[in-house]
mmCIF file of C-alpha atoms in Angstrom:
data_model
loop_
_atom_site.group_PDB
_atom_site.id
_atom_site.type_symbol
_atom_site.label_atom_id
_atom_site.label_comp_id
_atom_site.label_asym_id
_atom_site.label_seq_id
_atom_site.Cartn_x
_atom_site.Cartn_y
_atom_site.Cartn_z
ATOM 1 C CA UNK A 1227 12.424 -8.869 -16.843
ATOM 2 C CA UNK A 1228 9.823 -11.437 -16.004
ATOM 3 C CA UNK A 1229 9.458 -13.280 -19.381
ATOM 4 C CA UNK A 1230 6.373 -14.773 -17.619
ATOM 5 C CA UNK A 1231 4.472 -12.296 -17.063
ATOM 6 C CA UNK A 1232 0.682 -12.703 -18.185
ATOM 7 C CA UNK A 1233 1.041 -9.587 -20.247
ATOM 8 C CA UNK A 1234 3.871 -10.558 -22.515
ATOM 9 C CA UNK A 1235 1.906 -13.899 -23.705
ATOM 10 C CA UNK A 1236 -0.791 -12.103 -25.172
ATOM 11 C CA UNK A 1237 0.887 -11.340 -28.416
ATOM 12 C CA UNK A 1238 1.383 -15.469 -28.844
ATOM 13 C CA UNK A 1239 -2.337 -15.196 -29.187
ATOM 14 C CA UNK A 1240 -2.202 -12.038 -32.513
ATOM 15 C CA UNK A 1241 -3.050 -9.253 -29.940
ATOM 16 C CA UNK A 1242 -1.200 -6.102 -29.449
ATOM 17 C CA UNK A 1243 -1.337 -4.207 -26.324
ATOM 18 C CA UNK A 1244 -1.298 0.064 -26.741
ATOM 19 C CA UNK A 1245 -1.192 2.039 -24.192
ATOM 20 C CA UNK A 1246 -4.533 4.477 -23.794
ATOM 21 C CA UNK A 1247 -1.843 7.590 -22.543
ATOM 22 C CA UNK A 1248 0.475 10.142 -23.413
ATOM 23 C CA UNK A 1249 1.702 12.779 -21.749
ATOM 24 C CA UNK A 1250 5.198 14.843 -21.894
ATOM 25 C CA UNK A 1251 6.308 13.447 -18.505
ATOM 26 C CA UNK A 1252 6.548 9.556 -19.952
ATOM 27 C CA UNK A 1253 8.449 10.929 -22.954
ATOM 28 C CA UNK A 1254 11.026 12.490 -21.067
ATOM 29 C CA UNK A 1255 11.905 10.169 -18.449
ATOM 30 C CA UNK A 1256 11.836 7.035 -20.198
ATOM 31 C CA UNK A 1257 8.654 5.591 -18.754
ATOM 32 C CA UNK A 1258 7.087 5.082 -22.301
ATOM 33 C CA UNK A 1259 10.308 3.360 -23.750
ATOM 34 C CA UNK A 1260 10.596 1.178 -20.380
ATOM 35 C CA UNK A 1261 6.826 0.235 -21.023
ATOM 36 C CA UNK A 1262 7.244 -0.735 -24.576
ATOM 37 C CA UNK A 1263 10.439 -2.562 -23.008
ATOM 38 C CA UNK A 1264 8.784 -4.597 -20.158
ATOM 39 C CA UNK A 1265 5.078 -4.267 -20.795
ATOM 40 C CA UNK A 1266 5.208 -5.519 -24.897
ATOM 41 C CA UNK A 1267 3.531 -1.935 -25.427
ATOM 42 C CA UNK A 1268 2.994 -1.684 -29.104
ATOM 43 C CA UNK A 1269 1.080 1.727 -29.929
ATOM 44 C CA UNK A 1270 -0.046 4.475 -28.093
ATOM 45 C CA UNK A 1271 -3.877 5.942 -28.508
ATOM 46 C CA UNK A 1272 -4.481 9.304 -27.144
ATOM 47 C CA UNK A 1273 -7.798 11.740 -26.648
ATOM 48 C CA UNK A 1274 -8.508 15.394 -25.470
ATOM 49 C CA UNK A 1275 -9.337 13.713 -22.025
ATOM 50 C CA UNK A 1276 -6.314 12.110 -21.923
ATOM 51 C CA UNK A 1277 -4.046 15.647 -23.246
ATOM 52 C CA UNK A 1278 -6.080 17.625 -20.733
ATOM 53 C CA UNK A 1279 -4.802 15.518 -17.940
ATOM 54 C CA UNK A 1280 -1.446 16.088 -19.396
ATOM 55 C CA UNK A 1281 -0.771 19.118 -19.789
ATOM 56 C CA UNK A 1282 -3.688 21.370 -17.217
ATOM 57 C CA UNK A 1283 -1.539 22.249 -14.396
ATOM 58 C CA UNK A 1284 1.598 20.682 -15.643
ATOM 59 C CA UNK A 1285 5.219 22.878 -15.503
ATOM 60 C CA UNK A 1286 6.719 21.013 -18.183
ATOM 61 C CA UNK A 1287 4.937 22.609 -20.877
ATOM 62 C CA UNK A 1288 5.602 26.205 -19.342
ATOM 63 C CA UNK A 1289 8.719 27.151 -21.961
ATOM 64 C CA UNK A 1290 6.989 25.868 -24.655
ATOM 65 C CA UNK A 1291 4.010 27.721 -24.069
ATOM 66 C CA UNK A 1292 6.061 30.970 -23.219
ATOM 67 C CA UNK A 1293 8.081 30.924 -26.033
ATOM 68 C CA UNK A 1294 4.674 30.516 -28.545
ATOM 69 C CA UNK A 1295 3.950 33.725 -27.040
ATOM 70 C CA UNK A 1296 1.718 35.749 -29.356
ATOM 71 C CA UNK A 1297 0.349 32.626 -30.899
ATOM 72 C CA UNK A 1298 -3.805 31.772 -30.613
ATOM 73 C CA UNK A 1299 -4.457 29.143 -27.784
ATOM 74 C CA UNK A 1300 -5.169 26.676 -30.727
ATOM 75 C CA UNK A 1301 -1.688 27.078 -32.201
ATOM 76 C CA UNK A 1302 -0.133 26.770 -29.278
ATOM 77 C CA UNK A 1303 -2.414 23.537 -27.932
ATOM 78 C CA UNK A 1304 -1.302 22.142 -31.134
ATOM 79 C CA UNK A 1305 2.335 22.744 -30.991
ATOM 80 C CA UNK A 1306 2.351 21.343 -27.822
ATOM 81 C CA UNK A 1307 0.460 18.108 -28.536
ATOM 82 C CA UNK A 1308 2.038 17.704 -32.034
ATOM 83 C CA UNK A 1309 5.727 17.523 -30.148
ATOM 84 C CA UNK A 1310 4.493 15.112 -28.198
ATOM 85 C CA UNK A 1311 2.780 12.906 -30.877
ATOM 86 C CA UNK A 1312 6.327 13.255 -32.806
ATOM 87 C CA UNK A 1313 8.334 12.341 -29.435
ATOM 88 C CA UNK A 1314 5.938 8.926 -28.972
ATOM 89 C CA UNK A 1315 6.160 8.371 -32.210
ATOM 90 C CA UNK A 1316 9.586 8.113 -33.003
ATOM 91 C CA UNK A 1317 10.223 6.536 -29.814
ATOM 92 C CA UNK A 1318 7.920 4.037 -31.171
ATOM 93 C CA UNK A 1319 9.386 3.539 -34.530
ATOM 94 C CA UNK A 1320 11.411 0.459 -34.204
ATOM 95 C CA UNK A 1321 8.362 -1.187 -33.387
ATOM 96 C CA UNK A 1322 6.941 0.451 -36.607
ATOM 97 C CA UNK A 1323 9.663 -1.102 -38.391
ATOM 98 C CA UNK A 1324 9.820 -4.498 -36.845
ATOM 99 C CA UNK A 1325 6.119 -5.019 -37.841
ATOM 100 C CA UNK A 1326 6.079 -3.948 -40.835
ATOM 101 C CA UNK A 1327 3.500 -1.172 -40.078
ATOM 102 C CA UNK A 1328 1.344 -3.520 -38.361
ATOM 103 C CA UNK A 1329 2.359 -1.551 -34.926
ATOM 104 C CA UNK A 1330 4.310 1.071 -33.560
ATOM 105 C CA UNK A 1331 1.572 3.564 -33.769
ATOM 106 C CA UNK A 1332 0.834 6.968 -32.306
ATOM 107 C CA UNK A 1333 -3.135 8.073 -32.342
ATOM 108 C CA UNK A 1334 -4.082 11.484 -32.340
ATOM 109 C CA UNK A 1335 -7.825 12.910 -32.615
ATOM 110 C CA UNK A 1336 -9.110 15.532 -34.777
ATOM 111 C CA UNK A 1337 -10.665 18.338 -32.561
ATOM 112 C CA UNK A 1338 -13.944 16.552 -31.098
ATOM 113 C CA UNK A 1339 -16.264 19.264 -31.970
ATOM 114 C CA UNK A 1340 -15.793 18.300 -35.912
ATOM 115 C CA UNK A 1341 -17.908 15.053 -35.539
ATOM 116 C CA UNK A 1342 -20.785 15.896 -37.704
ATOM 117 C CA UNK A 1343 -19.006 17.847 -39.975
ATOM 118 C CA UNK A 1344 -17.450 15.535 -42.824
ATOM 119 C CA UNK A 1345 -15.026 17.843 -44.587
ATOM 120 C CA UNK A 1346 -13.508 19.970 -41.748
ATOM 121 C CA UNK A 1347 -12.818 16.512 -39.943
ATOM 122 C CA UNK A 1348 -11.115 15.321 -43.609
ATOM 123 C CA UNK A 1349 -9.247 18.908 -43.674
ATOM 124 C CA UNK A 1350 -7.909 18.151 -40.251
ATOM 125 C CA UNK A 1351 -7.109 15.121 -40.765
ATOM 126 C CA UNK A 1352 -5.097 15.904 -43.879
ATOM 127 C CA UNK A 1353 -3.218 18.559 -41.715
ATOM 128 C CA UNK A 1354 -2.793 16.838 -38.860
ATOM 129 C CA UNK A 1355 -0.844 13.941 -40.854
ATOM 130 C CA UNK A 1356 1.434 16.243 -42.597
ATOM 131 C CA UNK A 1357 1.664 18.574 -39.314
ATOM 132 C CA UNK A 1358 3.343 15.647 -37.322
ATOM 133 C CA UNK A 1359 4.869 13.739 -40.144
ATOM 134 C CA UNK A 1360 5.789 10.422 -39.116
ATOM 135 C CA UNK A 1361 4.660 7.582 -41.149
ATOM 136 C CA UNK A 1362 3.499 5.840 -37.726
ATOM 137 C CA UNK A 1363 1.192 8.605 -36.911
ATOM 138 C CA UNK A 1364 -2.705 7.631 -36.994
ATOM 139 C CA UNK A 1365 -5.403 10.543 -37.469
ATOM 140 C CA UNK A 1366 -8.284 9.107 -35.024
ATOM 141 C CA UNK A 1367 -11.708 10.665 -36.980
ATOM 142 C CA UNK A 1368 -15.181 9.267 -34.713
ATOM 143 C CA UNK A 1369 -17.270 6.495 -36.024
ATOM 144 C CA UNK A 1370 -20.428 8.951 -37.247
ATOM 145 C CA UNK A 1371 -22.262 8.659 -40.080
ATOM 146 C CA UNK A 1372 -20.598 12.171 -41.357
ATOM 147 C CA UNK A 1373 -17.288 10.576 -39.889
ATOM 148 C CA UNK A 1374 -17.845 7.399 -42.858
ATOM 149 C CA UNK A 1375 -16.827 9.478 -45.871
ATOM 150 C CA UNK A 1376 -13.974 11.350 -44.411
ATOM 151 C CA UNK A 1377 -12.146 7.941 -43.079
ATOM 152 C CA UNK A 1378 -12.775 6.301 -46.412
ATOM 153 C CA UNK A 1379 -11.122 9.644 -47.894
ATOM 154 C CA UNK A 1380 -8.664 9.823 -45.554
ATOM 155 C CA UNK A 1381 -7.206 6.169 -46.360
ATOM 156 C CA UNK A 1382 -8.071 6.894 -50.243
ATOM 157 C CA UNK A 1383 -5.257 9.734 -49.272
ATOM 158 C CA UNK A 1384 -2.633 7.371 -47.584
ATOM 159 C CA UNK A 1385 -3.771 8.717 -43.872
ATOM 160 C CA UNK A 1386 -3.585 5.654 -41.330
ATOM 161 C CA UNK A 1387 -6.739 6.236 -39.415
ATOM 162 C CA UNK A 1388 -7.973 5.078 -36.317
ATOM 163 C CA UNK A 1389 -11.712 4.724 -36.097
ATOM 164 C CA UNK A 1390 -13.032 5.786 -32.726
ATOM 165 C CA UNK A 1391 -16.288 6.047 -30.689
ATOM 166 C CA UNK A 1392 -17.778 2.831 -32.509
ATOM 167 C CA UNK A 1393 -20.531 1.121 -29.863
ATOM 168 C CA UNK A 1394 -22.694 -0.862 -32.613
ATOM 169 C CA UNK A 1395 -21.671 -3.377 -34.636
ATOM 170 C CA UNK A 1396 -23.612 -2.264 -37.697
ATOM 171 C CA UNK A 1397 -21.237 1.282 -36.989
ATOM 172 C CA UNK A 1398 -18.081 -1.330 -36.736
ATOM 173 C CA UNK A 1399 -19.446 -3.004 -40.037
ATOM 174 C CA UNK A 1400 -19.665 0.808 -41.789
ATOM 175 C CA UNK A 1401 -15.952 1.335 -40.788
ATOM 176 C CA UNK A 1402 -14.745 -1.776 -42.436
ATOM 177 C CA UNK A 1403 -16.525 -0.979 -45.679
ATOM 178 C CA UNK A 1404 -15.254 2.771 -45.284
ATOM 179 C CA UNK A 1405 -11.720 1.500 -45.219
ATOM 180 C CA UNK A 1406 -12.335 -0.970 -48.023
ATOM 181 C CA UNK A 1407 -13.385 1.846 -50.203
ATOM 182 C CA UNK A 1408 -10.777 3.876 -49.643
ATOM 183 C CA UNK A 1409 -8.281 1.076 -50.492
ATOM 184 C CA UNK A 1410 -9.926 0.243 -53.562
ATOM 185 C CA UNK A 1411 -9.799 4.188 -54.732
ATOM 186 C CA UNK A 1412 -6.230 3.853 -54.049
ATOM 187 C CA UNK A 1413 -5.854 0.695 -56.293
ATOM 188 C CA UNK A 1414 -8.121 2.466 -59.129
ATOM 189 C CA UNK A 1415 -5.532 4.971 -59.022
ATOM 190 C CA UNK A 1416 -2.806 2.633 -59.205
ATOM 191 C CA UNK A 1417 -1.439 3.586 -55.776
ATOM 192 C CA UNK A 1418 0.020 1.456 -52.938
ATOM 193 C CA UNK A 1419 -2.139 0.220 -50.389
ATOM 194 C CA UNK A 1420 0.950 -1.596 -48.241
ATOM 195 C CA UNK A 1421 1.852 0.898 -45.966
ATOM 196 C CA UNK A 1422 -1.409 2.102 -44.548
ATOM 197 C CA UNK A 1423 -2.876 1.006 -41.072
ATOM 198 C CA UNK A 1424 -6.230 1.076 -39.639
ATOM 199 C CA UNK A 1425 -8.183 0.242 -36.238
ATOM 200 C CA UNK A 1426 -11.525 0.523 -35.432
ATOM 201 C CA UNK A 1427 -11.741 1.371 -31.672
ATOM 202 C CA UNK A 1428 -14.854 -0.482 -29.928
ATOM 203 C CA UNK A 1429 -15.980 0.556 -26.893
ATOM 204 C CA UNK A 1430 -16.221 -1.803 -24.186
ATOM 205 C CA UNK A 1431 -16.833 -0.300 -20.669
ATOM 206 C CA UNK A 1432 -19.068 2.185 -21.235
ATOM 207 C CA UNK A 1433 -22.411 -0.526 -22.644
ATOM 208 C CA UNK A 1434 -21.859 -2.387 -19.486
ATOM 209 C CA UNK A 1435 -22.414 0.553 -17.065
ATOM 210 C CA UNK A 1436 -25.168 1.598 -19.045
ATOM 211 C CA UNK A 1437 -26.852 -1.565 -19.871
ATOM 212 C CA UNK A 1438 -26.205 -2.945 -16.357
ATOM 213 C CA UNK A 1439 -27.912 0.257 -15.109
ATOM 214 C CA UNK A 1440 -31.029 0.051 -16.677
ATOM 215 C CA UNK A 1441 -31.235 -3.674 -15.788
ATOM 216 C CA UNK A 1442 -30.863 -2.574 -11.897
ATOM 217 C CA UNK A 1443 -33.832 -0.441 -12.748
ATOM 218 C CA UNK A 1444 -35.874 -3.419 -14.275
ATOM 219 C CA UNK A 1445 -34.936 -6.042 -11.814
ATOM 220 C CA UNK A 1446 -36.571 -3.360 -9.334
ATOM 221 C CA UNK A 1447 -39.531 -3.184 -11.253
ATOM 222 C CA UNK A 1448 -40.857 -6.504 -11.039
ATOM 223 C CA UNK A 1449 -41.291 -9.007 -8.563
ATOM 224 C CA UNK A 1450 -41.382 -12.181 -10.838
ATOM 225 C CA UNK A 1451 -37.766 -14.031 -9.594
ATOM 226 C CA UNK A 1452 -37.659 -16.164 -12.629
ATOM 227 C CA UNK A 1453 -37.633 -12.547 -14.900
ATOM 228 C CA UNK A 1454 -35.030 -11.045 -12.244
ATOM 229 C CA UNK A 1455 -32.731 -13.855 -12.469
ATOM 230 C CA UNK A 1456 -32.573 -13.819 -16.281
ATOM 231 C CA UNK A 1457 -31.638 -10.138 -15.894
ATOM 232 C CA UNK A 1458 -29.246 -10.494 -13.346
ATOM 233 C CA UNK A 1459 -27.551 -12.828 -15.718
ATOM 234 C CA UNK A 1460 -26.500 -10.199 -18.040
ATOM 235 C CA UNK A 1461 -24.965 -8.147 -15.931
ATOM 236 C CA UNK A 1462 -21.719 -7.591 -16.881
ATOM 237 C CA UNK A 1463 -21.923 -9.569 -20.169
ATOM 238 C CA UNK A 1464 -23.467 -7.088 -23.068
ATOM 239 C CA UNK A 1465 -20.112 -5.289 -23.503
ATOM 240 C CA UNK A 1466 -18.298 -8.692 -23.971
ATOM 241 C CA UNK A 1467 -21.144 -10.188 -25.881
ATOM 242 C CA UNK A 1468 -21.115 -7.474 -28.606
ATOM 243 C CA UNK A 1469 -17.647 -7.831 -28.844
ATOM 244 C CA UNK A 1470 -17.601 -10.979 -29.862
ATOM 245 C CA UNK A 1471 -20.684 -10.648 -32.402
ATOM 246 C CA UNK A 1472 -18.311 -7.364 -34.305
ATOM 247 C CA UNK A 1473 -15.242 -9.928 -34.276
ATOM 248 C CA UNK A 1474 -17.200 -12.168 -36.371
ATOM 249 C CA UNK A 1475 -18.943 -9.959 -38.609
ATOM 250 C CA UNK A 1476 -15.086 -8.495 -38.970
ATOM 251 C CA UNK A 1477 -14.419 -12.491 -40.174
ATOM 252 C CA UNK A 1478 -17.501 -12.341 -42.506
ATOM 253 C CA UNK A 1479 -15.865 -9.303 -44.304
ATOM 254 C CA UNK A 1480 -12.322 -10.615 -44.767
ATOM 255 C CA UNK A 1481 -13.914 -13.266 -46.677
ATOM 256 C CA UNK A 1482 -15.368 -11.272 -49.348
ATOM 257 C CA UNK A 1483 -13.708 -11.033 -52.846
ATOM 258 C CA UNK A 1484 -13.094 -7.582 -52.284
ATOM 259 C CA UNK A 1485 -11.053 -8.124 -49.196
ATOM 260 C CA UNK A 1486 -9.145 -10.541 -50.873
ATOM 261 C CA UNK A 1487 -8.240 -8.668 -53.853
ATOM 262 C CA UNK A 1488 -6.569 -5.911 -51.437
ATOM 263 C CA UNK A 1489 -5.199 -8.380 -49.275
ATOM 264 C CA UNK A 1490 -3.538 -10.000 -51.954
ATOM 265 C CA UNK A 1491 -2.167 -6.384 -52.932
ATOM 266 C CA UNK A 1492 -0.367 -6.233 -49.448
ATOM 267 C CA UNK A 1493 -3.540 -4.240 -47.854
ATOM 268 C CA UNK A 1494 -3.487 -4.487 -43.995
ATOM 269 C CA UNK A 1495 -6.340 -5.625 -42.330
ATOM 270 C CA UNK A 1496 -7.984 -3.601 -39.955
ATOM 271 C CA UNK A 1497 -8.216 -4.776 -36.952
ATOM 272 C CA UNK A 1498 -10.653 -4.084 -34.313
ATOM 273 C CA UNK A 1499 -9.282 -2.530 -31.480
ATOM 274 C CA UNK A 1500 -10.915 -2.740 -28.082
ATOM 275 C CA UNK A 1501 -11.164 0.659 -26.103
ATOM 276 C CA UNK A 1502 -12.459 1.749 -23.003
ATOM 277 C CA UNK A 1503 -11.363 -1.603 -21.585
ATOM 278 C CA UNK A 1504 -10.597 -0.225 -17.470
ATOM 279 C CA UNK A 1505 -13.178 -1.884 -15.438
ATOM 280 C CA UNK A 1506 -15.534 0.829 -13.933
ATOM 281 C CA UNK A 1507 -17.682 -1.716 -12.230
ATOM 282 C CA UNK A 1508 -16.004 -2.777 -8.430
ATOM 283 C CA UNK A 1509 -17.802 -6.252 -8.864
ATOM 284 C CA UNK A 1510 -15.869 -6.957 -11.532
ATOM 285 C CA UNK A 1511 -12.288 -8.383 -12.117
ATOM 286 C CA UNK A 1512 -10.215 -5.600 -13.093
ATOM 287 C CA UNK A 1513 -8.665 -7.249 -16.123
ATOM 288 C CA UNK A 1514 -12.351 -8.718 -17.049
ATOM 289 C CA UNK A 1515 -12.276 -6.748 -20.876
ATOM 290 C CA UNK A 1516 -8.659 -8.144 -21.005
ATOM 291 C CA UNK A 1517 -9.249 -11.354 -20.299
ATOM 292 C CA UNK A 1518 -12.573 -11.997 -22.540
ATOM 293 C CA UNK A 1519 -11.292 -10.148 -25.526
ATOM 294 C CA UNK A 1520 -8.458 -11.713 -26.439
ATOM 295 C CA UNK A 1521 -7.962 -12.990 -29.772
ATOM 296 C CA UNK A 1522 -6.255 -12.665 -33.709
ATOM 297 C CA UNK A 1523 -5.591 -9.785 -34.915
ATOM 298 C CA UNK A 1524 -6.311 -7.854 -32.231
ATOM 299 C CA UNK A 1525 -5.360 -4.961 -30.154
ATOM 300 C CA UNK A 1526 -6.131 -3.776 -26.577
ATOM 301 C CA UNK A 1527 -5.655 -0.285 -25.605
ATOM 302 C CA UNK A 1528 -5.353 -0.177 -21.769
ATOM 303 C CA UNK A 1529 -5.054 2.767 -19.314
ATOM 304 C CA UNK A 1530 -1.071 2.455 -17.153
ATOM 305 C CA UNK A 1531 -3.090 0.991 -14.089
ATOM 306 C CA UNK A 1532 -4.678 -1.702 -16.228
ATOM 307 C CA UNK A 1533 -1.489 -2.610 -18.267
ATOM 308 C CA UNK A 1534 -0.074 -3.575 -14.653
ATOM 309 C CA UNK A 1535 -3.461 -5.782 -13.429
ATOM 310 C CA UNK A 1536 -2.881 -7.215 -16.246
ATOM 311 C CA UNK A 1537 0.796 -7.569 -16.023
ATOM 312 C CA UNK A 1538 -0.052 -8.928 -12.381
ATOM 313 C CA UNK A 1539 -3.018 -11.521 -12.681
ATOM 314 C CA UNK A 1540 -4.154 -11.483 -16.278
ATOM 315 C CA UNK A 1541 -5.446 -15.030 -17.447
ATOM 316 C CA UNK A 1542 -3.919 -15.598 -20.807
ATOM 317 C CA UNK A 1543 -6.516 -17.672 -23.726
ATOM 318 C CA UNK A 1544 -7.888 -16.881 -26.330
ATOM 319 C CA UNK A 1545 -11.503 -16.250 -25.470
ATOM 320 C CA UNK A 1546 -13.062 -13.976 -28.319
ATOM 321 C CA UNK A 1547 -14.624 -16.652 -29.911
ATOM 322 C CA UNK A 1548 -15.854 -19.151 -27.276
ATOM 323 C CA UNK A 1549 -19.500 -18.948 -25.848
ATOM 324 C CA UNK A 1550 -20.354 -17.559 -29.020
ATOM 325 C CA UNK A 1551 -24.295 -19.078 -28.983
ATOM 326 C CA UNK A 1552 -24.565 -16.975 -25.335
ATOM 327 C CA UNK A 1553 -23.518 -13.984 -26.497
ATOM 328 C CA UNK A 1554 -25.702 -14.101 -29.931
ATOM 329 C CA UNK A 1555 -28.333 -15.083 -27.004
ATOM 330 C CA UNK A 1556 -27.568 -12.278 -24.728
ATOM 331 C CA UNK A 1557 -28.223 -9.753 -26.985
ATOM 332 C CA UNK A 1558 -30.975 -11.132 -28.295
ATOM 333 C CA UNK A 1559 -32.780 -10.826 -24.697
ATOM 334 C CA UNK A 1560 -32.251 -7.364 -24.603
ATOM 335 C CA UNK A 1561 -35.368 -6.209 -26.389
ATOM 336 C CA UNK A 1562 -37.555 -9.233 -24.871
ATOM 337 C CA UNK A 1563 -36.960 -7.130 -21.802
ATOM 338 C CA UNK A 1564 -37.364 -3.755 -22.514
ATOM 339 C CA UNK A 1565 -33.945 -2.691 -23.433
ATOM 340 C CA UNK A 1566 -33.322 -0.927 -26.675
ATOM 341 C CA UNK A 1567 -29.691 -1.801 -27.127
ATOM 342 C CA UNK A 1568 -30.069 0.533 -30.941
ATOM 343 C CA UNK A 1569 -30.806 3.071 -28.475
ATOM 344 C CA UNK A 1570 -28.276 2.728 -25.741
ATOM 345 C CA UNK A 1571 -25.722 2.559 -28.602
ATOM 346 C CA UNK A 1572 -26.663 5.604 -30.105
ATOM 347 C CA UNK A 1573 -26.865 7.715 -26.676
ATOM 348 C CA UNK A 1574 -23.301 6.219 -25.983
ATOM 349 C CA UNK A 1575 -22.176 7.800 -29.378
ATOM 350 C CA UNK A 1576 -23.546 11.088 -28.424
ATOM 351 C CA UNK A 1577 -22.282 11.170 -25.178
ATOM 352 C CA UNK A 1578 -18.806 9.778 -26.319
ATOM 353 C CA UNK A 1579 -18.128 13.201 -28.403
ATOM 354 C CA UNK A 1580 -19.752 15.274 -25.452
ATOM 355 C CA UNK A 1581 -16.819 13.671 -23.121
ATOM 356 C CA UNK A 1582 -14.582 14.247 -25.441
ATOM 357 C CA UNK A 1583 -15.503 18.105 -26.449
ATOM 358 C CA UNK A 1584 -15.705 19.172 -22.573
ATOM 359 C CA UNK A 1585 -12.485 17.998 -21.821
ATOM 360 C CA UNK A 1586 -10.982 19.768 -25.246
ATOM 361 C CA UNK A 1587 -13.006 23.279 -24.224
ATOM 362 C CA UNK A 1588 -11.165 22.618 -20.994
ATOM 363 C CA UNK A 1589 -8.106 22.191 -22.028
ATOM 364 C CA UNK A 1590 -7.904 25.533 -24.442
ATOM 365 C CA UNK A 1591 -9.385 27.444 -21.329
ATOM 366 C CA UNK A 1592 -6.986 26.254 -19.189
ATOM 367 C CA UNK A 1593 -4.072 26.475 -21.675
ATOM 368 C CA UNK A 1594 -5.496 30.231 -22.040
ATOM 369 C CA UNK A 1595 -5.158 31.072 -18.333
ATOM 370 C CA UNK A 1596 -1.318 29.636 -18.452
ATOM 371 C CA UNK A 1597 -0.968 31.750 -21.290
ATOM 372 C CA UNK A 1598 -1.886 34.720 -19.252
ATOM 373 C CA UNK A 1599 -0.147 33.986 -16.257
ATOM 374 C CA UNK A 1600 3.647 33.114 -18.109
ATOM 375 C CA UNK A 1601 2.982 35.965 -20.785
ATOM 376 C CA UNK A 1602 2.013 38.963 -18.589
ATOM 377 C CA UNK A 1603 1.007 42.045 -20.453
#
């Protein structure tokens, strides 16, 4: 093993690296225990996207699914995916161990089609947690405003819970406060807060494509060349730029009293975790929301292709907090030229559960037509 490799320094710097995949296939033949192994993998985070790729089309799932025969499609989706989440997970419980519950998690969503509904996603979450019972499993519930109560529930519960879908940092700021309440309930109850773990998945990715879009669109617009260069100048930067603005509001909160008091009761922080972090954009370097986003108490969930860029050429520093005026500054443009980055933040939100329901409606039509075809009549 090449102890030099870019991708094993990053956790000298307080991040962790998860891997954004699961499927049955990297259970079985090792892959996912050689990756936690070579690559410093520390979690895994999974999505309907990600278990439709999985399992559509996939043989070994066909005895499982034939031997759930007479079973609804859900109960047999879920069997399916809750073996697996067991499977990663206790393949991933040393690491569990070794940190203390800092690591060694598994993620698994509610169904995507619960995000505005606050007590069916706290009802799921609830079974999900005792369906796969492992202490390193993490119930991911989306960063909505119905989403709020039912993580802050959730924790009050003992449910580690992953945050997901968060674009704004005012959202970001709501799930740190969520968490905190639910904490504190525990405490008022006279419960332990030690062994519960918590990440608030930012997106990355997704504001640069659309941000960098509508600045194409602008730059085409006018013919002033001191306006287009300005513009051109944030290409490529909002993503990183409100990244680093959430990891300081995130070191605003852990100074409050009320942080402390949990802290000093063994509470975990919760970290921000950055998501969507493949590079979409050719132009760009494909470990660029690696490189620019590393920093304490951290983690980066990256795709198998990314984990190996990175493993290849990353450039190891800790970067979240330098150029900190520029990206205060880069935001701050936004609206001076037209773009409505409230706006592009809540779009992303709605679109984020729309890519994550179509794949899920895929996958239990799919999963139905297996059914069929191994079950005949």
């Amino acid at each position: 093993m090449n102890t030099q490799s870019p991708i094993l320094q990053i956790k000298e710097y307080g991040q962790s690296i998860w891997l954004d995949n699961l499927s049955r296939d990297a259970i079985q033949s090792g892959e996912l225990k050689e990756m936690i192994a070579s690559r410093n993998v520390r979690g895994v985070t999974s999505n309907p996207a990600i278990f439709e790729k999985a399992i559509a089309g996939n043989k070994i799932y066909d005895a499982d699914i034939a031997a759930n025969a007479g079973k609804s499609v859900m109960e047999i989706y879920e069997s399916l995916v809750f073996d697996d989440i067991r499977n990663a997970c206790d393949i991933l419980r040393p690491v569990y161990d070794e940190t203390n519950g800092l690591d060694g998690y598994v993620s698994i969503e509610v169904p995507p089609n619960l995000a505005r509904d606050t007590a069916t996603t706290l009802a799921e979450a609830k079974r999900y947690f005792a369906a796969v019972n492992r202490p390193n499993v993490m119930i991911k519930i989306p960063g909505t405003p119905e989403g709020f109560p039912a993580v802050e529930s959730a924790i009050a519960a003992g449910i580690n819970v992953n945050i997901t879908l968060l674009f704004s940092v005012d959202s970001y700021v709501d799930t740190f406060w969520a968490y905190i309440r639910g904490l504190e309930q525990r405490v008022a109850a006279g419960q332990d807060v030690s062994k519960i773990g918590s990440v608030a998945s930012f997106f990355i990715s997704r504001i640069d494509n659309v941000i960098d879009a509508k600045l194409e669109q602008l730059i085409a617009s006018t013919s002033d060349p001191v306006l287009q260069e300005k513009m051109r100048g944030l290409k490529g930067k909002i993503a990183i730029a409100n990244a680093k603005v959430a990891y300081q509001e995130y070191k605003k909160i852990i100074q409050s009293d009320r942080w402390k008091a949990l802290s000093a009761k063994g509470a975990q922080v919760q970290r921000l975790l950055w998501a969507s972090t493949s590079t979409k954009n050719p132009e760009y370097s494909d470990v660029l929301y690696v490189n620019e986003l590393i920093g304490p108490n951290t983690v980066n969930t990256m795709p198998p292709n990314t984990i190996e860029a990175c493993a290849d050429h990353c450039e190891i520093a800790s970067r979240i907090e330098i150029n900190l005026e520029e990206a205060y500054q880069a935001i701050e443009t936004l609206p001076e030229i037209g773009i409505n980055l409230n706006q592009v933040m809540a779009d992303l939100l709605e679109d984020g559960i729309d890519k994550f329901i179509k794949p899920f409606d895929s996958l239990l039509a799919s999963l139905e037509a297996k059914i069929k075809q191994l079950t005949p009549a």
